[in-house]
Amino acid sequence: MTSPAGRRFRVRVALLGLPPLLALFALARFRPPDGHEHATLAQFFGRFHPTIVHFPIALLALVLVLEIAGATRRWARVRDSAGSILALATLGAFAAAFLGWLLAWSGGSRGPLVTLHLWSGVWLCFACVVCCSLRRHAPAAPGFLYGVALTATVGLMVWTSHLGGQLSHGESYLTQYLPARARAWIGLPAFAPHGGASAGGARAGGTLSFYSASIAPIFDDHCVVCHDANKQKGKLRLDSYDWIMRGGEDGLVIKPGDPKGSDLFRRITLPPDDDDFMPSDGKPALKPYDVMLIEHWIATGASATLADNFAPVVAEAPAVPPAAPDDRPFLTKLGALEASLGVRLVPRSQMPTDGIILRTVSAPGRCDDAALVQLEPVGALIVEAELARTKVTDAGLKTLAGFHNLRSIDLSYTAITSANLGELTALPHLYKLNLTGTAIDASGLAKLRSAPGLKHIYYFQTKASAH
């Protein structure tokens, strides 16, 4: 029989919990996440949700442990603190639920998974209030109904936490590496890392397109966790080619043929501390090689069916670019060379041995074979050569072959042919070569097969791409 004090306690808990419960229900029902970003101050406070949410999770789990242990005579005393801890867990659940709504509503999120997670958090708060009201005020053993309610509440907490994990890490984060036998036992299909049905863009005959083979996996790894059917930040989905090309609430994010005018490319190349940088929320930035792939995909028309005309040579590019020798005396010549040749010689960092990037985009017509010869004094420091649309010819390849620390060369839309491509096999660290729009053919590609570190070759819009 419940004491009058116990009944009064349950009534107080119910009355105290009713206003915040009604407020949460109203927010979830009438101000749900709509895919639009709202006040930045709201986003600031909302981002405390991932921190606060672990507080009630730990406390609810502790309450269950204390109640189970306290059911035995030896540990009966530990149950005395369970009621206070449950009250703290309830307060934490309310705080986490409100901050979760604030994060989703202000951060531009929407989608069925976002909605389900939000409502699960609201119902978890309701379940916590029910548990508090059912638990006796006295330290005596709580009733059977309370035990059932507490067990169901912990189960709801686990489910809500799982939904939050899916929002943060993707729907398959818990089952992605589940052993094949276990997947089959619970009825899950075999896991396909990339290039599955979600990738899209397969060509006739089953051959993967460049989009399917190289671009879709990047989006799968870095983007769809916030931009898929279940979570659509900025009303943008990146889980299929059709959705990517539709864009989001701010319009199109891809402009075929124009990487610099594509909002998606702009965002992934911003400084990481910029508010518009993607991926957001502290997620790791895309690797430079992935950014380069996306740039080239957009530049060549952002097609879903264009053939995968990359020629794989070795498995991986060197993880760390080789350091150029310490040729610091040559650095004093950089300013004079830039002025006389009309090129840019950009140090990769404040350390001279980190190398130099040769850039010609501001005046490609001024860079030719003779200019490359004049760069020989600092050639050992050049690690990247951006020579697209310059006047460099086959003769210039012999000069480039002497820049032995080169790891990336862009010769797109130049007069290069297959004649001297074999010269580049002397570069031990070269792993990326762009020959788009040149006069090379299949014989030129064959010469590059012996390059020791070459990973991928771009050869769109060439005679070789027909093979």
mmCIF file of N, CA, C and O in Angstrom, residues 246-331:
data_model
loop_
_atom_site.group_PDB
_atom_site.id
_atom_site.type_symbol
_atom_site.label_atom_id
_atom_site.label_comp_id
_atom_site.label_asym_id
_atom_site.label_seq_id
_atom_site.Cartn_x
_atom_site.Cartn_y
_atom_site.Cartn_z
ATOM 1 N N ARG A 246 19.745 18.025 -58.467
ATOM 2 C CA ARG A 246 18.581 18.848 -58.135
ATOM 3 C C ARG A 246 18.956 20.006 -57.207
ATOM 4 O O ARG A 246 18.264 21.030 -57.190
ATOM 5 N N GLY A 247 20.012 19.835 -56.423
ATOM 6 C CA GLY A 247 20.440 20.885 -55.515
ATOM 7 C C GLY A 247 19.643 20.910 -54.238
ATOM 8 O O GLY A 247 18.910 19.959 -53.905
ATOM 9 N N GLY A 248 19.760 22.026 -53.491
ATOM 10 C CA GLY A 248 19.094 22.157 -52.203
ATOM 11 C C GLY A 248 18.290 23.429 -52.115
ATOM 12 O O GLY A 248 17.865 23.994 -53.126
ATOM 13 N N GLU A 249 18.102 23.893 -50.877
ATOM 14 C CA GLU A 249 17.250 25.060 -50.676
ATOM 15 C C GLU A 249 17.857 26.323 -51.285
ATOM 16 O O GLU A 249 17.125 27.273 -51.585
ATOM 17 N N ASP A 250 19.163 26.371 -51.469
ATOM 18 C CA ASP A 250 19.804 27.542 -52.058
ATOM 19 C C ASP A 250 20.008 27.419 -53.564
ATOM 20 O O ASP A 250 20.719 28.229 -54.167
ATOM 21 N N GLY A 251 19.439 26.383 -54.159
ATOM 22 C CA GLY A 251 19.564 26.207 -55.599
ATOM 23 C C GLY A 251 20.529 25.103 -55.967
ATOM 24 O O GLY A 251 20.892 24.247 -55.140
ATOM 25 N N LEU A 252 20.977 25.102 -57.207
ATOM 26 C CA LEU A 252 21.875 24.067 -57.698
ATOM 27 C C LEU A 252 23.226 24.149 -57.001
ATOM 28 O O LEU A 252 23.733 25.237 -56.723
ATOM 29 N N VAL A 253 23.808 23.000 -56.713
ATOM 30 C CA VAL A 253 25.133 22.965 -56.091
ATOM 31 C C VAL A 253 26.200 22.522 -57.080
ATOM 32 O O VAL A 253 27.393 22.597 -56.774
ATOM 33 N N ILE A 254 25.792 22.038 -58.240
ATOM 34 C CA ILE A 254 26.727 21.612 -59.285
ATOM 35 C C ILE A 254 26.388 22.350 -60.575
ATOM 36 O O ILE A 254 25.247 22.337 -61.032
ATOM 37 N N LYS A 255 27.392 23.016 -61.159
ATOM 38 C CA LYS A 255 27.257 23.617 -62.479
ATOM 39 C C LYS A 255 28.208 22.890 -63.414
ATOM 40 O O LYS A 255 29.423 23.107 -63.374
ATOM 41 N N PRO A 256 27.686 21.967 -64.222
ATOM 42 C CA PRO A 256 28.552 21.174 -65.097
ATOM 43 C C PRO A 256 29.498 22.044 -65.914
ATOM 44 O O PRO A 256 29.086 23.026 -66.533
ATOM 45 N N GLY A 257 30.779 21.684 -65.870
ATOM 46 C CA GLY A 257 31.791 22.417 -66.607
ATOM 47 C C GLY A 257 32.372 23.599 -65.859
ATOM 48 O O GLY A 257 33.311 24.241 -66.337
ATOM 49 N N ASP A 258 31.850 23.903 -64.677
ATOM 50 C CA ASP A 258 32.289 25.097 -63.952
ATOM 51 C C ASP A 258 32.502 24.775 -62.476
ATOM 52 O O ASP A 258 31.637 25.059 -61.639
ATOM 53 N N PRO A 259 33.646 24.177 -62.121
ATOM 54 C CA PRO A 259 33.890 23.853 -60.707
ATOM 55 C C PRO A 259 33.848 25.076 -59.804
ATOM 56 O O PRO A 259 33.253 25.050 -58.725
ATOM 57 N N LYS A 260 34.503 26.178 -60.233
ATOM 58 C CA LYS A 260 34.574 27.360 -59.385
ATOM 59 C C LYS A 260 33.194 27.983 -59.155
ATOM 60 O O LYS A 260 32.974 28.642 -58.142
ATOM 61 N N GLY A 261 32.264 27.778 -60.092
ATOM 62 C CA GLY A 261 30.916 28.316 -59.924
ATOM 63 C C GLY A 261 29.969 27.347 -59.254
ATOM 64 O O GLY A 261 28.785 27.660 -59.099
ATOM 65 N N SER A 262 30.445 26.182 -58.860
ATOM 66 C CA SER A 262 29.616 25.163 -58.203
ATOM 67 C C SER A 262 29.717 25.322 -56.691
ATOM 68 O O SER A 262 30.811 25.273 -56.124
ATOM 69 N N ASP A 263 28.561 25.515 -56.039
ATOM 70 C CA ASP A 263 28.573 25.772 -54.606
ATOM 71 C C ASP A 263 29.149 24.598 -53.824
ATOM 72 O O ASP A 263 29.813 24.794 -52.795
ATOM 73 N N LEU A 264 28.923 23.385 -54.279
ATOM 74 C CA LEU A 264 29.469 22.224 -53.575
ATOM 75 C C LEU A 264 30.992 22.265 -53.565
ATOM 76 O O LEU A 264 31.630 22.072 -52.523
ATOM 77 N N PHE A 265 31.592 22.563 -54.720
ATOM 78 C CA PHE A 265 33.051 22.636 -54.788
ATOM 79 C C PHE A 265 33.566 23.812 -53.961
ATOM 80 O O PHE A 265 34.604 23.716 -53.298
ATOM 81 N N ARG A 266 32.841 24.924 -53.988
ATOM 82 C CA ARG A 266 33.262 26.083 -53.197
ATOM 83 C C ARG A 266 33.321 25.732 -51.712
ATOM 84 O O ARG A 266 34.287 26.076 -51.017
ATOM 85 N N ARG A 267 32.315 25.010 -51.236
ATOM 86 C CA ARG A 267 32.248 24.705 -49.805
ATOM 87 C C ARG A 267 33.342 23.733 -49.363
ATOM 88 O O ARG A 267 33.895 23.885 -48.277
ATOM 89 N N ILE A 268 33.661 22.748 -50.190
ATOM 90 C CA ILE A 268 34.669 21.775 -49.756
ATOM 91 C C ILE A 268 36.083 22.317 -49.882
ATOM 92 O O ILE A 268 37.035 21.688 -49.403
ATOM 93 N N THR A 269 36.237 23.493 -50.507
ATOM 94 C CA THR A 269 37.567 24.090 -50.645
ATOM 95 C C THR A 269 37.730 25.339 -49.779
ATOM 96 O O THR A 269 38.769 25.993 -49.847
ATOM 97 N N LEU A 270 36.740 25.672 -48.970
ATOM 98 C CA LEU A 270 36.865 26.802 -48.059
ATOM 99 C C LEU A 270 37.805 26.452 -46.904
ATOM 100 O O LEU A 270 38.055 25.270 -46.625
ATOM 101 N N PRO A 271 38.332 27.442 -46.192
ATOM 102 C CA PRO A 271 39.096 27.146 -44.975
ATOM 103 C C PRO A 271 38.214 26.411 -43.970
ATOM 104 O O PRO A 271 37.023 26.714 -43.848
ATOM 105 N N PRO A 272 38.748 25.443 -43.248
ATOM 106 C CA PRO A 272 37.929 24.645 -42.320
ATOM 107 C C PRO A 272 37.205 25.467 -41.261
ATOM 108 O O PRO A 272 36.198 25.012 -40.726
ATOM 109 N N ASP A 273 37.707 26.670 -40.945
ATOM 110 C CA ASP A 273 37.049 27.469 -39.918
ATOM 111 C C ASP A 273 35.949 28.362 -40.478
ATOM 112 O O ASP A 273 35.307 29.108 -39.737
ATOM 113 N N ASP A 274 35.696 28.286 -41.785
ATOM 114 C CA ASP A 274 34.629 29.073 -42.397
ATOM 115 C C ASP A 274 33.274 28.443 -42.068
ATOM 116 O O ASP A 274 33.130 27.217 -42.048
ATOM 117 N N ASP A 275 32.266 29.298 -41.811
ATOM 118 C CA ASP A 275 30.935 28.798 -41.453
ATOM 119 C C ASP A 275 30.311 27.947 -42.553
ATOM 120 O O ASP A 275 29.478 27.074 -42.275
ATOM 121 N N ASP A 276 30.680 28.188 -43.814
ATOM 122 C CA ASP A 276 30.100 27.454 -44.942
ATOM 123 C C ASP A 276 30.906 26.208 -45.319
ATOM 124 O O ASP A 276 30.544 25.499 -46.268
ATOM 125 N N PHE A 277 32.008 25.938 -44.610
ATOM 126 C CA PHE A 277 32.859 24.805 -44.969
ATOM 127 C C PHE A 277 32.113 23.484 -44.806
ATOM 128 O O PHE A 277 31.353 23.296 -43.859
ATOM 129 N N MET A 278 32.336 22.608 -45.743
ATOM 130 C CA MET A 278 31.772 21.266 -45.697
ATOM 131 C C MET A 278 32.893 20.242 -45.885
ATOM 132 O O MET A 278 33.811 20.499 -46.667
ATOM 133 N N PRO A 279 32.803 19.115 -45.143
ATOM 134 C CA PRO A 279 31.760 18.695 -44.205
ATOM 135 C C PRO A 279 31.765 19.550 -42.932
ATOM 136 O O PRO A 279 32.819 19.987 -42.490
ATOM 137 N N SER A 280 30.591 19.746 -42.364
ATOM 138 C CA SER A 280 30.449 20.632 -41.214
ATOM 139 C C SER A 280 30.515 19.848 -39.913
ATOM 140 O O SER A 280 30.748 18.638 -39.901
ATOM 141 N N ASP A 281 30.289 20.553 -38.823
ATOM 142 C CA ASP A 281 30.198 19.967 -37.480
ATOM 143 C C ASP A 281 31.463 19.221 -37.078
ATOM 144 O O ASP A 281 31.402 18.177 -36.407
ATOM 145 N N GLY A 282 32.608 19.746 -37.495
ATOM 146 C CA GLY A 282 33.862 19.156 -37.052
ATOM 147 C C GLY A 282 34.257 17.871 -37.745
ATOM 148 O O GLY A 282 35.246 17.233 -37.358
ATOM 149 N N LYS A 283 33.522 17.454 -38.769
ATOM 150 C CA LYS A 283 33.886 16.231 -39.489
ATOM 151 C C LYS A 283 35.153 16.484 -40.311
ATOM 152 O O LYS A 283 35.411 17.607 -40.745
ATOM 153 N N PRO A 284 35.972 15.456 -40.532
ATOM 154 C CA PRO A 284 37.234 15.663 -41.255
ATOM 155 C C PRO A 284 37.020 16.137 -42.680
ATOM 156 O O PRO A 284 36.073 15.714 -43.357
ATOM 157 N N ALA A 285 37.903 17.018 -43.124
ATOM 158 C CA ALA A 285 37.812 17.537 -44.487
ATOM 159 C C ALA A 285 38.151 16.451 -45.505
ATOM 160 O O ALA A 285 38.788 15.442 -45.182
ATOM 161 N N LEU A 286 37.705 16.658 -46.740
ATOM 162 C CA LEU A 286 38.043 15.732 -47.810
ATOM 163 C C LEU A 286 39.542 15.780 -48.072
ATOM 164 O O LEU A 286 40.177 16.836 -47.931
ATOM 165 N N LYS A 287 40.097 14.668 -48.468
ATOM 166 C CA LYS A 287 41.509 14.627 -48.824
ATOM 167 C C LYS A 287 41.734 15.417 -50.126
ATOM 168 O O LYS A 287 40.835 15.491 -50.971
ATOM 169 N N PRO A 288 42.912 16.003 -50.276
ATOM 170 C CA PRO A 288 43.178 16.770 -51.506
ATOM 171 C C PRO A 288 42.913 15.967 -52.771
ATOM 172 O O PRO A 288 42.415 16.510 -53.764
ATOM 173 N N TYR A 289 43.220 14.682 -52.741
ATOM 174 C CA TYR A 289 42.992 13.863 -53.934
ATOM 175 C C TYR A 289 41.498 13.748 -54.242
ATOM 176 O O TYR A 289 41.074 13.789 -55.393
ATOM 177 N N ASP A 290 40.662 13.624 -53.188
ATOM 178 C CA ASP A 290 39.221 13.551 -53.396
ATOM 179 C C ASP A 290 38.678 14.871 -53.946
ATOM 180 O O ASP A 290 37.800 14.880 -54.810
ATOM 181 N N VAL A 291 39.195 15.984 -53.436
ATOM 182 C CA VAL A 291 38.778 17.293 -53.941
ATOM 183 C C VAL A 291 39.139 17.413 -55.418
ATOM 184 O O VAL A 291 38.356 17.913 -56.234
ATOM 185 N N MET A 292 40.325 16.942 -55.763
ATOM 186 C CA MET A 292 40.761 16.993 -57.153
ATOM 187 C C MET A 292 39.846 16.150 -58.050
ATOM 188 O O MET A 292 39.505 16.560 -59.164
ATOM 189 N N LEU A 293 39.419 14.979 -57.576
ATOM 190 C CA LEU A 293 38.515 14.140 -58.364
ATOM 191 C C LEU A 293 37.182 14.847 -58.614
ATOM 192 O O LEU A 293 36.652 14.836 -59.730
ATOM 193 N N ILE A 294 36.630 15.462 -57.564
ATOM 194 C CA ILE A 294 35.360 16.169 -57.719
ATOM 195 C C ILE A 294 35.506 17.343 -58.680
ATOM 196 O O ILE A 294 34.644 17.586 -59.529
ATOM 197 N N GLU A 295 36.613 18.073 -58.558
ATOM 198 C CA GLU A 295 36.846 19.200 -59.462
ATOM 199 C C GLU A 295 36.899 18.727 -60.913
ATOM 200 O O GLU A 295 36.288 19.340 -61.799
ATOM 201 N N HIS A 296 37.585 17.632 -61.146
ATOM 202 C CA HIS A 296 37.701 17.163 -62.526
ATOM 203 C C HIS A 296 36.378 16.609 -63.043
ATOM 204 O O HIS A 296 36.047 16.788 -64.219
ATOM 205 N N TRP A 297 35.619 15.967 -62.165
ATOM 206 C CA TRP A 297 34.294 15.460 -62.571
ATOM 207 C C TRP A 297 33.395 16.607 -63.002
ATOM 208 O O TRP A 297 32.727 16.530 -64.029
ATOM 209 N N ILE A 298 33.380 17.684 -62.227
ATOM 210 C CA ILE A 298 32.547 18.837 -62.590
ATOM 211 C C ILE A 298 33.070 19.494 -63.864
ATOM 212 O O ILE A 298 32.302 19.849 -64.759
ATOM 213 N N ALA A 299 34.404 19.641 -63.959
ATOM 214 C CA ALA A 299 35.001 20.314 -65.108
ATOM 215 C C ALA A 299 34.713 19.583 -66.414
ATOM 216 O O ALA A 299 34.605 20.204 -67.474
ATOM 217 N N THR A 300 34.562 18.267 -66.356
ATOM 218 C CA THR A 300 34.306 17.487 -67.561
ATOM 219 C C THR A 300 32.819 17.268 -67.821
ATOM 220 O O THR A 300 32.449 16.422 -68.634
ATOM 221 N N GLY A 301 31.967 18.035 -67.107
ATOM 222 C CA GLY A 301 30.543 17.987 -67.397
ATOM 223 C C GLY A 301 29.679 17.356 -66.340
ATOM 224 O O GLY A 301 28.463 17.263 -66.506
ATOM 225 N N ALA A 302 30.262 16.871 -65.228
ATOM 226 C CA ALA A 302 29.479 16.266 -64.137
ATOM 227 C C ALA A 302 28.538 15.190 -64.657
ATOM 228 O O ALA A 302 27.372 15.110 -64.270
ATOM 229 N N SER A 303 29.044 14.339 -65.520
ATOM 230 C CA SER A 303 28.218 13.301 -66.134
ATOM 231 C C SER A 303 28.051 12.109 -65.205
ATOM 232 O O SER A 303 28.923 11.794 -64.394
ATOM 233 N N ALA A 304 26.914 11.423 -65.359
ATOM 234 C CA ALA A 304 26.685 10.192 -64.607
ATOM 235 C C ALA A 304 27.151 8.966 -65.366
ATOM 236 O O ALA A 304 27.287 7.879 -64.792
ATOM 237 N N THR A 305 27.404 9.110 -66.659
ATOM 238 C CA THR A 305 27.688 7.934 -67.493
ATOM 239 C C THR A 305 29.046 7.981 -68.180
ATOM 240 O O THR A 305 29.434 7.017 -68.834
ATOM 241 N N LEU A 306 29.782 9.094 -68.047
ATOM 242 C CA LEU A 306 31.091 9.176 -68.690
ATOM 243 C C LEU A 306 31.980 8.046 -68.203
ATOM 244 O O LEU A 306 32.037 7.750 -67.009
ATOM 245 N N ALA A 307 32.695 7.418 -69.132
ATOM 246 C CA ALA A 307 33.497 6.250 -68.784
ATOM 247 C C ALA A 307 34.571 6.596 -67.759
ATOM 248 O O ALA A 307 35.053 7.720 -67.682
ATOM 249 N N ASP A 308 34.930 5.599 -66.959
ATOM 250 C CA ASP A 308 35.987 5.776 -65.956
ATOM 251 C C ASP A 308 37.332 5.693 -66.653
ATOM 252 O O ASP A 308 37.989 4.662 -66.653
ATOM 253 N N ASN A 309 37.761 6.802 -67.231
ATOM 254 C CA ASN A 309 38.998 6.820 -68.014
ATOM 255 C C ASN A 309 40.221 7.155 -67.174
ATOM 256 O O ASN A 309 41.092 7.892 -67.572
ATOM 257 N N PHE A 310 40.263 6.607 -65.990
ATOM 258 C CA PHE A 310 41.471 6.684 -65.183
ATOM 259 C C PHE A 310 42.246 5.391 -65.413
ATOM 260 O O PHE A 310 41.671 4.311 -65.453
ATOM 261 N N ALA A 311 43.543 5.511 -65.567
ATOM 262 C CA ALA A 311 44.365 4.324 -65.789
ATOM 263 C C ALA A 311 45.108 3.989 -64.511
ATOM 264 O O ALA A 311 46.113 4.612 -64.200
ATOM 265 N N PRO A 312 44.608 3.044 -63.693
ATOM 266 C CA PRO A 312 45.296 2.710 -62.453
ATOM 267 C C PRO A 312 46.635 2.046 -62.724
ATOM 268 O O PRO A 312 46.752 1.186 -63.579
ATOM 269 N N VAL A 313 47.637 2.468 -61.971
ATOM 270 C CA VAL A 313 48.970 1.908 -62.157
ATOM 271 C C VAL A 313 49.440 1.218 -60.893
ATOM 272 O O VAL A 313 49.883 0.082 -60.911
ATOM 273 N N VAL A 314 49.366 1.910 -59.743
ATOM 274 C CA VAL A 314 49.712 1.291 -58.473
ATOM 275 C C VAL A 314 48.554 1.509 -57.516
ATOM 276 O O VAL A 314 47.657 2.288 -57.784
ATOM 277 N N ALA A 315 48.585 0.836 -56.367
ATOM 278 C CA ALA A 315 47.452 0.862 -55.464
ATOM 279 C C ALA A 315 47.249 2.212 -54.801
ATOM 280 O O ALA A 315 46.159 2.719 -54.733
ATOM 281 N N GLU A 316 48.298 2.809 -54.307
ATOM 282 C CA GLU A 316 48.142 4.033 -53.546
ATOM 283 C C GLU A 316 49.237 5.035 -53.879
ATOM 284 O O GLU A 316 50.357 4.658 -54.220
ATOM 285 N N ALA A 317 48.884 6.316 -53.741
ATOM 286 C CA ALA A 317 49.889 7.367 -53.864
ATOM 287 C C ALA A 317 50.659 7.454 -52.554
ATOM 288 O O ALA A 317 50.187 6.999 -51.518
ATOM 289 N N PRO A 318 51.844 8.005 -52.562
ATOM 290 C CA PRO A 318 52.586 8.126 -51.314
ATOM 291 C C PRO A 318 51.800 8.945 -50.297
ATOM 292 O O PRO A 318 51.223 9.976 -50.640
ATOM 293 N N ALA A 319 51.737 8.449 -49.049
ATOM 294 C CA ALA A 319 50.957 9.124 -48.024
ATOM 295 C C ALA A 319 51.514 10.510 -47.722
ATOM 296 O O ALA A 319 50.772 11.440 -47.469
ATOM 297 N N VAL A 320 52.824 10.640 -47.720
ATOM 298 C CA VAL A 320 53.455 11.923 -47.438
ATOM 299 C C VAL A 320 54.340 12.283 -48.614
ATOM 300 O O VAL A 320 55.205 11.507 -49.012
ATOM 301 N N PRO A 321 54.127 13.457 -49.230
ATOM 302 C CA PRO A 321 54.963 13.815 -50.368
ATOM 303 C C PRO A 321 56.424 13.896 -49.971
ATOM 304 O O PRO A 321 56.747 14.356 -48.881
ATOM 305 N N PRO A 322 57.303 13.432 -50.829
ATOM 306 C CA PRO A 322 58.717 13.484 -50.496
ATOM 307 C C PRO A 322 59.205 14.920 -50.372
ATOM 308 O O PRO A 322 58.785 15.795 -51.111
ATOM 309 N N ALA A 323 60.047 15.143 -49.415
ATOM 310 C CA ALA A 323 60.564 16.495 -49.203
ATOM 311 C C ALA A 323 61.609 16.831 -50.255
ATOM 312 O O ALA A 323 62.454 16.018 -50.607
ATOM 313 N N ALA A 324 61.501 18.044 -50.791
ATOM 314 C CA ALA A 324 62.517 18.498 -51.734
ATOM 315 C C ALA A 324 63.807 18.790 -50.971
ATOM 316 O O ALA A 324 63.787 19.043 -49.772
ATOM 317 N N PRO A 325 64.915 18.730 -51.641
ATOM 318 C CA PRO A 325 66.159 19.026 -50.951
ATOM 319 C C PRO A 325 66.197 20.460 -50.452
ATOM 320 O O PRO A 325 65.444 21.317 -50.911
ATOM 321 N N ASP A 326 67.072 20.686 -49.520
ATOM 322 C CA ASP A 326 67.162 22.006 -48.911
ATOM 323 C C ASP A 326 67.908 22.954 -49.849
ATOM 324 O O ASP A 326 69.104 23.196 -49.719
ATOM 325 N N ASP A 327 67.155 23.511 -50.826
ATOM 326 C CA ASP A 327 67.755 24.432 -51.801
ATOM 327 C C ASP A 327 67.358 25.871 -51.477
ATOM 328 O O ASP A 327 66.935 26.638 -52.345
ATOM 329 N N ARG A 328 67.467 26.249 -50.228
ATOM 330 C CA ARG A 328 67.048 27.583 -49.824
ATOM 331 C C ARG A 328 67.758 28.717 -50.575
ATOM 332 O O ARG A 328 67.159 29.770 -50.781
ATOM 333 N N PRO A 329 69.023 28.552 -50.993
ATOM 334 C CA PRO A 329 69.624 29.643 -51.766
ATOM 335 C C PRO A 329 68.845 29.979 -53.035
ATOM 336 O O PRO A 329 68.844 31.124 -53.488
ATOM 337 N N PHE A 330 68.189 28.986 -53.620
ATOM 338 C CA PHE A 330 67.439 29.231 -54.846
ATOM 339 C C PHE A 330 66.176 30.063 -54.589
ATOM 340 O O PHE A 330 65.626 30.669 -55.504
ATOM 341 N N LEU A 331 65.660 30.057 -53.343
ATOM 342 C CA LEU A 331 64.407 30.748 -53.063
ATOM 343 C C LEU A 331 64.524 32.250 -53.296
ATOM 344 O O LEU A 331 63.520 32.921 -53.556
#
